[in-house]
Tab-separated table of C-alpha atoms and ligand atoms in Angstrom:
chain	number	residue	atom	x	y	z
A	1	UNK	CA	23.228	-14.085	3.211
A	2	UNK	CA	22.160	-17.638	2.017
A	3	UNK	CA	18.568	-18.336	3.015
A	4	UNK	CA	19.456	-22.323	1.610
A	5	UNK	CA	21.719	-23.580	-0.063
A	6	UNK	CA	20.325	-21.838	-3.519
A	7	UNK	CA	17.967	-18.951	-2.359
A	8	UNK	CA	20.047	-15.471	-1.357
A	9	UNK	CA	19.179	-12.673	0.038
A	10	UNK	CA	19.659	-9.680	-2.179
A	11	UNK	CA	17.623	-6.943	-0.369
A	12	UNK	CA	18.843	-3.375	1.034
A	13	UNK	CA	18.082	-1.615	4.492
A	14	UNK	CA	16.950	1.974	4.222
A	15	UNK	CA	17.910	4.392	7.200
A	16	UNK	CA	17.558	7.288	5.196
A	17	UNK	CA	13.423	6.950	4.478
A	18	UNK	CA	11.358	9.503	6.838
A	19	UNK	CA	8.058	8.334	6.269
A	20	UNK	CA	7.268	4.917	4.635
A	21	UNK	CA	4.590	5.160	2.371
A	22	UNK	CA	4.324	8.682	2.926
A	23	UNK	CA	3.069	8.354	6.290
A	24	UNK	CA	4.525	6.090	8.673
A	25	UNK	CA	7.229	6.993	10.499
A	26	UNK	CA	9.989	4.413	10.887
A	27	UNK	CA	12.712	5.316	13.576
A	28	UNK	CA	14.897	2.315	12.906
A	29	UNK	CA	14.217	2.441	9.149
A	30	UNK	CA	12.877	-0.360	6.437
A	31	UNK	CA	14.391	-3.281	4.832
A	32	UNK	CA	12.817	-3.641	1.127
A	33	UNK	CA	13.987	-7.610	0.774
A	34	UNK	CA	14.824	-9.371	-2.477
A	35	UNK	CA	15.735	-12.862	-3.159
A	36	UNK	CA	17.458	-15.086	-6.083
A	37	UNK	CA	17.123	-18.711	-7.024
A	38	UNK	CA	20.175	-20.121	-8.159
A	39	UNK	CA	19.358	-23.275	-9.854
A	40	UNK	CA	19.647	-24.263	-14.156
A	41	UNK	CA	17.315	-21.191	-14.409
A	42	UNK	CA	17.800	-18.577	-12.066
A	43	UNK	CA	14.785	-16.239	-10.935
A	44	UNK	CA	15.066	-12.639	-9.245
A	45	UNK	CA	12.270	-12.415	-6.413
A	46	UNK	CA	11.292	-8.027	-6.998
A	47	UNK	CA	13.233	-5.511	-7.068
A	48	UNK	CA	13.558	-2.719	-4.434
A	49	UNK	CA	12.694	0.890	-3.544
A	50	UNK	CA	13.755	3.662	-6.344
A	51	UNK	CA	16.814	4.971	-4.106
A	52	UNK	CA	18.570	1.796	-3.992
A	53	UNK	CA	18.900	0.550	-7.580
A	54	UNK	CA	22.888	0.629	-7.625
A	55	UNK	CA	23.008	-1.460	-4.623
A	56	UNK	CA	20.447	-3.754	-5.169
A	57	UNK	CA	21.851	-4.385	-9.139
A	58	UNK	CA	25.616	-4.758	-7.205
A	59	UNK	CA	24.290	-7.554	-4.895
A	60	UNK	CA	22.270	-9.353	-7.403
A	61	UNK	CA	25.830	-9.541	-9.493
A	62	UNK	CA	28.028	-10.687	-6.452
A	63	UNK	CA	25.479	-13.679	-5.740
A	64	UNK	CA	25.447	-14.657	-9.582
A	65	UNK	CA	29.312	-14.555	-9.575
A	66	UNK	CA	29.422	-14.101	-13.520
A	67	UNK	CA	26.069	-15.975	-14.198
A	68	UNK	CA	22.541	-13.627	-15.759
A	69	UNK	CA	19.398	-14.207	-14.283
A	70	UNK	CA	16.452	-15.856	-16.370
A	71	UNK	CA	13.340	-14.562	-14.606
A	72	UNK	CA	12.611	-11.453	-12.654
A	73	UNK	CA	9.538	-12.278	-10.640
A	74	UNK	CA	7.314	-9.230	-9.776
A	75	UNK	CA	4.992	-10.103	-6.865
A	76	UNK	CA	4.245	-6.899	-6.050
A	77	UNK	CA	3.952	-3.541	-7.913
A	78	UNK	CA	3.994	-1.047	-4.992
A	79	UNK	CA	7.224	0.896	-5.988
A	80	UNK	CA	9.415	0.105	-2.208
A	81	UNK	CA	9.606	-3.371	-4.431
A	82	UNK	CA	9.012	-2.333	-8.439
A	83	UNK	CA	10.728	0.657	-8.596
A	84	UNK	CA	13.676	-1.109	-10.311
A	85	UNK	CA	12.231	-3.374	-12.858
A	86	UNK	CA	13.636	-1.266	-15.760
A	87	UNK	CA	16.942	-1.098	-14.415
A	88	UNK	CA	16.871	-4.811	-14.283
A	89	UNK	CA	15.432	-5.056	-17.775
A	90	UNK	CA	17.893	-2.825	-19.225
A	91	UNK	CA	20.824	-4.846	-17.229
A	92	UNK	CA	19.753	-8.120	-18.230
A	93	UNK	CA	17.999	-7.600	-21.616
A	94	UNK	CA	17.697	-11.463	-22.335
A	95	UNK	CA	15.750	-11.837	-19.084
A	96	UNK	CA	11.765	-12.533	-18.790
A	97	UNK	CA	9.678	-10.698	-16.410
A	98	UNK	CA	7.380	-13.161	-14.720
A	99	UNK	CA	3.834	-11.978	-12.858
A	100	UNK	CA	0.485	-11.496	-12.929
A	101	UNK	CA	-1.934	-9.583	-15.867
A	102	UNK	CA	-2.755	-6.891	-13.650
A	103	UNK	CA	1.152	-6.274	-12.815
A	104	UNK	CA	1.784	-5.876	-16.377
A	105	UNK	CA	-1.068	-3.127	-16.813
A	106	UNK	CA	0.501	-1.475	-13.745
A	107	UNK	CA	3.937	-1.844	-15.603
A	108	UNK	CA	2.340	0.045	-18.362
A	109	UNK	CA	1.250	2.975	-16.231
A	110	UNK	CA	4.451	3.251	-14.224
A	111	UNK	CA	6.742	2.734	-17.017
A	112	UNK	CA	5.264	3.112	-20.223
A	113	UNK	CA	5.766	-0.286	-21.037
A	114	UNK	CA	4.205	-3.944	-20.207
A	115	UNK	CA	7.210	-6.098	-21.588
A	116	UNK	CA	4.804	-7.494	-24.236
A	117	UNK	CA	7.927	-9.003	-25.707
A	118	UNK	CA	9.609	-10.494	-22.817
A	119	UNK	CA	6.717	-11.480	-20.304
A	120	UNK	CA	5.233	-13.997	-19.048
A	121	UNK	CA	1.732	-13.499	-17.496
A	122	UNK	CA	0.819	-16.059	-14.388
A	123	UNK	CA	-2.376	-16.949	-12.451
A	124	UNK	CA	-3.342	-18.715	-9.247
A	125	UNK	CA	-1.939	-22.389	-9.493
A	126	UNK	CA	0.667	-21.782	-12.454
A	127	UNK	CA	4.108	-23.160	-11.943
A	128	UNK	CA	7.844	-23.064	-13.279
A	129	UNK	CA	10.404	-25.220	-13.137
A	130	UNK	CA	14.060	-23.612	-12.485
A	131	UNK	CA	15.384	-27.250	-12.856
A	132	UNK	CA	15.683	-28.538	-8.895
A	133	UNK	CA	13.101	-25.540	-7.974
A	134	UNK	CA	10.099	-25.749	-8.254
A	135	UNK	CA	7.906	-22.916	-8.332
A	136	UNK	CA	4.160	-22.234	-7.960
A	137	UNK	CA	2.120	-18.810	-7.677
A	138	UNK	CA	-0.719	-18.177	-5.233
A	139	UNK	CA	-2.957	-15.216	-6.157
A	140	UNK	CA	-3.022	-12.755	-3.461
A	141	UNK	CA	-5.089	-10.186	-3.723
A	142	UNK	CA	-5.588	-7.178	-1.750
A	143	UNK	CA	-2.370	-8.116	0.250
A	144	UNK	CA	-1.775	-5.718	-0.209
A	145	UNK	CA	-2.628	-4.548	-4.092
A	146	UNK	CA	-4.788	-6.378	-6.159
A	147	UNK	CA	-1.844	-7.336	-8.476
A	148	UNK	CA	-0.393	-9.238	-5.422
A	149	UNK	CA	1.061	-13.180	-5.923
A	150	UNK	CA	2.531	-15.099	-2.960
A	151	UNK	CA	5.143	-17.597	-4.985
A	152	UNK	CA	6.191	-21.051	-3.025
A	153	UNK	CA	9.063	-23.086	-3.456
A	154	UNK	CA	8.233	-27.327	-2.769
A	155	UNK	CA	11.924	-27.740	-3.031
A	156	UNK	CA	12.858	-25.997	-0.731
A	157	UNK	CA	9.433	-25.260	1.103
A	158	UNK	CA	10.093	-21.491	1.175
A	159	UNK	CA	6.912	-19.303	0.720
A	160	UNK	CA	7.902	-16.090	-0.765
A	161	UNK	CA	4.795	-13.757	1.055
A	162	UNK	CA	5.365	-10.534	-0.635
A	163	UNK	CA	3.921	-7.619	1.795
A	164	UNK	CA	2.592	-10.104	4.199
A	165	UNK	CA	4.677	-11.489	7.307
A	166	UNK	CA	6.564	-7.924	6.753
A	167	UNK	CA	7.602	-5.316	9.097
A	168	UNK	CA	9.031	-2.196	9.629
A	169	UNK	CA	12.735	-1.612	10.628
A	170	UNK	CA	15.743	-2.288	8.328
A	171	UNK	CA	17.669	-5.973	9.523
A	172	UNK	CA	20.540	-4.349	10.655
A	173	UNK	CA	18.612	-3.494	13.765
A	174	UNK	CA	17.359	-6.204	16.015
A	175	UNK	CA	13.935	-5.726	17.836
A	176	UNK	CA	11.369	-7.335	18.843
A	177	UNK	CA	9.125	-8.809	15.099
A	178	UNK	CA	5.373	-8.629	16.903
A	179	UNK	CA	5.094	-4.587	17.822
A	180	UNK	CA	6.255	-3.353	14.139
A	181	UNK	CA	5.085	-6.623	12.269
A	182	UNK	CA	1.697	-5.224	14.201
A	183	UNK	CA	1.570	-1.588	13.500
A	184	UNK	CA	3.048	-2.507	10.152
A	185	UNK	CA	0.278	-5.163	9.517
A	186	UNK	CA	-2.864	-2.861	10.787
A	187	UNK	CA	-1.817	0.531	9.406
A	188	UNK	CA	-1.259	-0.942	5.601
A	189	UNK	CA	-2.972	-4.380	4.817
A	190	UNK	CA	-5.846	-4.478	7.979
A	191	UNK	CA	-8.460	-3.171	6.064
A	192	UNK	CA	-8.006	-6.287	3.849
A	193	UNK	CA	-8.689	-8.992	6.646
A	194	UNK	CA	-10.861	-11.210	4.638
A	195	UNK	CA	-8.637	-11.171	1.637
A	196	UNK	CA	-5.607	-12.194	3.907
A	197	UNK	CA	-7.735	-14.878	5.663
A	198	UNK	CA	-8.362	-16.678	2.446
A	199	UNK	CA	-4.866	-16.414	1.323
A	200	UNK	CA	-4.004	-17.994	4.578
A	201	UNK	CA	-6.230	-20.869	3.940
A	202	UNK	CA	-4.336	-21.415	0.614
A	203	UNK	CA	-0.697	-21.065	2.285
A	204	UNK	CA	-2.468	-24.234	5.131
A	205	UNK	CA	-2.080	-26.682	2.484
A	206	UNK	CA	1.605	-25.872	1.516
A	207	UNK	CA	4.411	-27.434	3.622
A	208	UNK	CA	6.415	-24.163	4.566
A	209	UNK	CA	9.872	-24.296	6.614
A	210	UNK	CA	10.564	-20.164	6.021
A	211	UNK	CA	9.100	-17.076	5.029
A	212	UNK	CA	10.753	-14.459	2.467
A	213	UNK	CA	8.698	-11.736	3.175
A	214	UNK	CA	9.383	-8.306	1.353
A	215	UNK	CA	9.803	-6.340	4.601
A	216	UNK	CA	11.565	-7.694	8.140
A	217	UNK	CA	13.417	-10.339	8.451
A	218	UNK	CA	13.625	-14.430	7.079
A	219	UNK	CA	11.155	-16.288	9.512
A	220	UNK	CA	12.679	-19.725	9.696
A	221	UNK	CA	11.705	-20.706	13.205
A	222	UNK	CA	8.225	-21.369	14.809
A	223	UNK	CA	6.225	-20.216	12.344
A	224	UNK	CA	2.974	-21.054	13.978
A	225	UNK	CA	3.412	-18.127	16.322
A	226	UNK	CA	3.337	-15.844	13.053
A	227	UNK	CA	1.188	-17.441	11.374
A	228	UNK	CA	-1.308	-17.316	14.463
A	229	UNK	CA	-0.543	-13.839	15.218
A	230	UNK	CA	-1.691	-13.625	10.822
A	231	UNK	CA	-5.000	-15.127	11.813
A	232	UNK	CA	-6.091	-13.317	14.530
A	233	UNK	CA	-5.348	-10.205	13.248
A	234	UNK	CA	-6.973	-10.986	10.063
A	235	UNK	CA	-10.168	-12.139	11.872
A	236	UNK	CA	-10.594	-9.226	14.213
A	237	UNK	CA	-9.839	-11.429	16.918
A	238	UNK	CA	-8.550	-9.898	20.290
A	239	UNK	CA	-4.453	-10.153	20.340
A	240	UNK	CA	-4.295	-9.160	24.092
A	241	UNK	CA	-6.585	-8.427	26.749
A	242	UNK	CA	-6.972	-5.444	28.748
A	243	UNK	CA	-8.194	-1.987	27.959
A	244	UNK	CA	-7.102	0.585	25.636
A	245	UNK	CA	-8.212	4.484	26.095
A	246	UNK	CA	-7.461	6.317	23.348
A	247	UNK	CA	-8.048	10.278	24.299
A	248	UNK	CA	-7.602	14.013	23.626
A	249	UNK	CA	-7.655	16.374	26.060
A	250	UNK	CA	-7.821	20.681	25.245
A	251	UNK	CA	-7.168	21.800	29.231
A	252	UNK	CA	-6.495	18.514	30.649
A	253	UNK	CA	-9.720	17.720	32.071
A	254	UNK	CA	-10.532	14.998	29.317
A	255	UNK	CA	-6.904	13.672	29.957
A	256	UNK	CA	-7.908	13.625	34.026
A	257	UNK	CA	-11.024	11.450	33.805
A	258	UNK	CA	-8.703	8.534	30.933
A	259	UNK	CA	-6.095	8.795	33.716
A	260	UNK	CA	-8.672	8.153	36.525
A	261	UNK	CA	-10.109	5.241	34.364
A	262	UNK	CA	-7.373	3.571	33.754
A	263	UNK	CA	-6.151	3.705	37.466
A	264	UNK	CA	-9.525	2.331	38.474
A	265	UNK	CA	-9.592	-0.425	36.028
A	266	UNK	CA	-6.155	-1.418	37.593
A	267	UNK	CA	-7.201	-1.319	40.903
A	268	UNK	CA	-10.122	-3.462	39.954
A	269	UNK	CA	-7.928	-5.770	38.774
A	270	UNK	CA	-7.625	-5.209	34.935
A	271	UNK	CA	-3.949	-6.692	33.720
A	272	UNK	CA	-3.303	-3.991	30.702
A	273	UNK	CA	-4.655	-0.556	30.301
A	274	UNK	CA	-2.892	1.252	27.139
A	275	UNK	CA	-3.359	5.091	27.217
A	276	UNK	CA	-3.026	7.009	24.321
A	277	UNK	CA	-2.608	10.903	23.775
A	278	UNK	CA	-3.834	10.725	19.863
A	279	UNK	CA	-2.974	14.074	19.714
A	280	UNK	CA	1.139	13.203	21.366
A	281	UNK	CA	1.600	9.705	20.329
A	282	UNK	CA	2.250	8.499	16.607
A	283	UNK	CA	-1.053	7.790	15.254
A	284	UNK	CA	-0.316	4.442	14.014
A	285	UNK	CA	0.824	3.395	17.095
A	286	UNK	CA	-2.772	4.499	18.266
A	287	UNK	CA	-4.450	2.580	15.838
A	288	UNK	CA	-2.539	-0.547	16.171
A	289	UNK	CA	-3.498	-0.448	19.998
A	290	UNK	CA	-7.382	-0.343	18.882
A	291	UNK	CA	-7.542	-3.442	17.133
A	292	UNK	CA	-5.293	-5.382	19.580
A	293	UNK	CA	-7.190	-4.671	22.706
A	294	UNK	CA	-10.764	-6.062	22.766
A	295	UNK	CA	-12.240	-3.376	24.375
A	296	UNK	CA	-11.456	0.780	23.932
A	297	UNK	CA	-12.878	3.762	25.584
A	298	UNK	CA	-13.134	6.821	23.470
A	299	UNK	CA	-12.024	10.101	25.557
A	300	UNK	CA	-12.851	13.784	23.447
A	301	UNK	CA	-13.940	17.019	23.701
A	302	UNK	CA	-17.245	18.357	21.551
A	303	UNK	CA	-15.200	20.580	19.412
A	304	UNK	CA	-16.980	22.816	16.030
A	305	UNK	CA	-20.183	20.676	16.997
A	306	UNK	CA	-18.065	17.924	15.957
A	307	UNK	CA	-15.115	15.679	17.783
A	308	UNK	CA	-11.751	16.909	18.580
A	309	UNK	CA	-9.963	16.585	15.577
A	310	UNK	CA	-7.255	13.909	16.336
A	311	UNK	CA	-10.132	11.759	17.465
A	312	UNK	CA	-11.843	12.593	14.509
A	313	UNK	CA	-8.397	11.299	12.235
A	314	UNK	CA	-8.190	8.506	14.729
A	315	UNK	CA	-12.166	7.105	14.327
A	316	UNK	CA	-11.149	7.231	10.870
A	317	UNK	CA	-8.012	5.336	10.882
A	318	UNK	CA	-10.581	2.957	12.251
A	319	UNK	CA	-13.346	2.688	10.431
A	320	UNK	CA	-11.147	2.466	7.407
A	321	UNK	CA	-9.664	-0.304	8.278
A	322	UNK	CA	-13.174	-2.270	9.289
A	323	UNK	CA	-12.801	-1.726	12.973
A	324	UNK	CA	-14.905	-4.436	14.633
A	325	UNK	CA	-15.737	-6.823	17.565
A	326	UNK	CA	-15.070	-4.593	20.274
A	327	UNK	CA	-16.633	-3.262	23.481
A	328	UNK	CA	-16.696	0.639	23.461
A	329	UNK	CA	-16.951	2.871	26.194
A	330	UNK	CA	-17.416	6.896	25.887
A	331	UNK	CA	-16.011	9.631	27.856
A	332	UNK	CA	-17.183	13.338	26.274
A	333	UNK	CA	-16.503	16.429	27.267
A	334	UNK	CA	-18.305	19.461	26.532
A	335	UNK	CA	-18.481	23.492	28.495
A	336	UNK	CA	-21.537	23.835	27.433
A	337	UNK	CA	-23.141	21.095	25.243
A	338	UNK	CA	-21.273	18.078	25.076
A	339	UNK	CA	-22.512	16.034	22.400
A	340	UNK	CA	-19.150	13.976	21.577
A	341	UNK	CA	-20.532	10.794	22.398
A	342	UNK	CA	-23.413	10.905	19.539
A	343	UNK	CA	-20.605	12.047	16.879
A	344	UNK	CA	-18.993	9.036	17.734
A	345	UNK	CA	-21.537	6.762	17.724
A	346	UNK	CA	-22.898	7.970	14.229
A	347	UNK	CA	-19.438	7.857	13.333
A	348	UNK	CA	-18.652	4.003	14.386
A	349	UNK	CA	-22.275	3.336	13.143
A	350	UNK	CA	-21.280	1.116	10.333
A	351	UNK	CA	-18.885	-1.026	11.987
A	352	UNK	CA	-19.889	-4.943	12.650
A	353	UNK	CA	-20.409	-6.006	16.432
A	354	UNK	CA	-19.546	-2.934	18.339
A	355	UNK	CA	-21.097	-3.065	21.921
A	356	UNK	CA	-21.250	0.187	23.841
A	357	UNK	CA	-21.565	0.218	27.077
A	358	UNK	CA	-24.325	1.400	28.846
A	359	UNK	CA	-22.532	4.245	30.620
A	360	UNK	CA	-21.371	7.226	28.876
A	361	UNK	CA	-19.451	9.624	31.095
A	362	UNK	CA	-20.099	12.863	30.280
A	363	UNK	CA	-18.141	16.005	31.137
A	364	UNK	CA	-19.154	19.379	31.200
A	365	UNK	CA	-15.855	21.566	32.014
A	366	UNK	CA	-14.345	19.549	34.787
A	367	UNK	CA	-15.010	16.519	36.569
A	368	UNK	CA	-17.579	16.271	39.223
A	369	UNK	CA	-19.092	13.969	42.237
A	370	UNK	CA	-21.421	12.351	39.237
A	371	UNK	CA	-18.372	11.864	36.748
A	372	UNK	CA	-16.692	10.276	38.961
A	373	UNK	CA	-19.528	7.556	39.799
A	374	UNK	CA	-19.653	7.444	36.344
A	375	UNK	CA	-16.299	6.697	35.645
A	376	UNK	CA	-16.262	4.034	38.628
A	377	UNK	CA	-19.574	2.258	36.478
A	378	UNK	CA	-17.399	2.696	33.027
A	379	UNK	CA	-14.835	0.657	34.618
A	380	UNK	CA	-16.695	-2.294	36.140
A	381	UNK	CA	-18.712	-2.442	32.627
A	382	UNK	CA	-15.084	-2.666	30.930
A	383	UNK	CA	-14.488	-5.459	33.243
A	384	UNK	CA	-17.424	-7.372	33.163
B	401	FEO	FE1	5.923	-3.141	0.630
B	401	FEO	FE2	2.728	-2.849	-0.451
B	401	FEO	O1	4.539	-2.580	-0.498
């Protein structure tokens, strides 16, 4: 696949990966993308996941056609894109690797070896020439490692974004880029919002026509909508609106009063509510809802004086990632002391500009006359 007229695509598609990064799970699989230059010099953008060396080596060679690469540039040392520097070095022994000081000490621990004698270390603003190409590195850290560089291409105005502008899925399956760019984006880099924010601000003053990203496919086309959909989930900002009600349930009660909400809020005229069964629905999912939504209400049972436990995982998965600027509603449930609400609430208590709502519905076995005012007051302060 030719990207231009001198930039292929080298990458692989994985089907056979059951979680990525040990967690996620990826029904239609990942692609772990690779690119090469083809100029006077020729430069190797990563390498790929560990299983997929003999492919990845065979389609580097059939885009050379006879000719060895120069430079293998390493943007990122997670191993879905390191895994096969050695295989590269040991292919193509008169080759330099190219990337930044704290790759190399990562080199070292993966591989017992830094390339002192074939390197070359780069920094924010450093450049090589290929001979038409010409390159430049953007530091990029915490997007998602701190070794991270973003390389850009003026010839060709190609930013090569490593992890960023990824998604899962391999290529050979077409869906829609927004829903796994998003769970993608939230689940691995969204802790790191203010490191991609400034990166963005760097990548404002380049002239870009298409994204390489590592994951997901070559964004050639209206690249403001990306790059957009980048800022506001970078910033916090709110993606959609509506309502999301994230919610475990033990008997089904809990799981009565988020149903009862969320039919409420649409007859009161809400235009999404997005319920989620933390305990049914992949958690990532979950947790991608939560930061797209502006507001969330928090449905749980008091459980070991504590919260249910996938609410507990789920408030987590939040908190982690600097979970912020929302309005937050509470629905507990408790037989005989419900005291859900408070864990939450200690729990979220370090999170920036959280605004609870004044009602707090709170259940004690099943619903009653007063839950269900309650609920009706939870709804029109969701609305407001
Ligand atoms: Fe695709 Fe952070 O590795």
């Amino acid at each position: 696949m030719n990207i231009t007229n001198d930039i292929k695509y080298i990458g692989v598609n994985d089907h056979k990966v059951d979680l990525f990064e040990g967690q996620y799970d990826v029904p239609n699989g990942m692609a772990y993308n690779s690119y090469v230059i083809i100029d006077e010099k020729i430069a190797v953008m990563d390498s790929v996941d560990k299983n997929f060396g003999d492919e990845w080596l065979g389609n580097l060679k059939d885009a050379l056609g006879g000719a060895k690469p120069d430079y293998l540039i390493v943007q990122h040392m997670e191993p879905d894109h390191s895994a096969n520097i050695t295989a590269f070095a040991d292919a193509y022994p008169d080759a330099v690797i190219v990337s930044s000081a704290k790759s190399f000490d990562m080199m070292k621990n993966f591989f017992g070896t830094d390339f002192a004698d074939r390197r070359m270390i780069v920094k924010e603003g450093d450049t090589l020439s290929l001979g038409k190409h010409n390159l430049s590195f953007v530091a990029a850290p915490m997007v998602h490692w701190p070794e991270v560089i973003f390389t850009y291409d003026s010839t060709d105005k190609v930013l090569f974004s490593a992890d960023a502008f990824g998604k899962f899925g391999a290529l050979d399956v077409d869906e829609e880029w927004a829903c796994e760019a998003r769970r993608y984006y939230i689940g691995i880099v969204g802790k790191y919002g203010a490191q991609v924010q400034s990166v963005l601000k760097k990548a404002a003053n380049l002239d870009i026509e298409t994204i390489c990203p590592l994951h997901g496919p070559i964004l050639t086309e209206n690249l403001g909508y990306y790059i957009d959909l980048y800022n506001t989930w970078s910033s916090y900002g709110v993606e959609s609106e509506g309502v999301n009600i994230a919610y475990t349930s033990v008997y089904g009660h809990t799981k009565e009063a988020a149903e009862m909400l969320a039919a409420k809020l649409t007859e009161k005229g809400c235009v999404k509510v997005a319920v989620n069964d933390l305990a049914r629905e992949d958690m990532a999912e979950c947790v991608e809802d939560a930061f797209r939504y502006g507001k969330i209400v928090l449905a749980t049972t008091t459980y070991n004086n504590d919260v249910f436990p996938f609410m507990k995982e789920f408030i987590n998965h939040l908190t982690e990632r600097n979970f912020q600027n929302k309005t937050v509603g509470i629905i507990e449930n408790g037989s005989w002391a419900p005291t859900a609400a408070k864990t939450i609430k200690s729990m979220l208590e370090g999170c920036k500009n959280l605004t609870f709502t004044d009602t707090t519905v709170s259940i004690k076995s099943a619903l009653n006359d007063t839950n269900m005012a309650q609920l009706d007051a939870l709804a029109d302060e969701m609305l407001k």
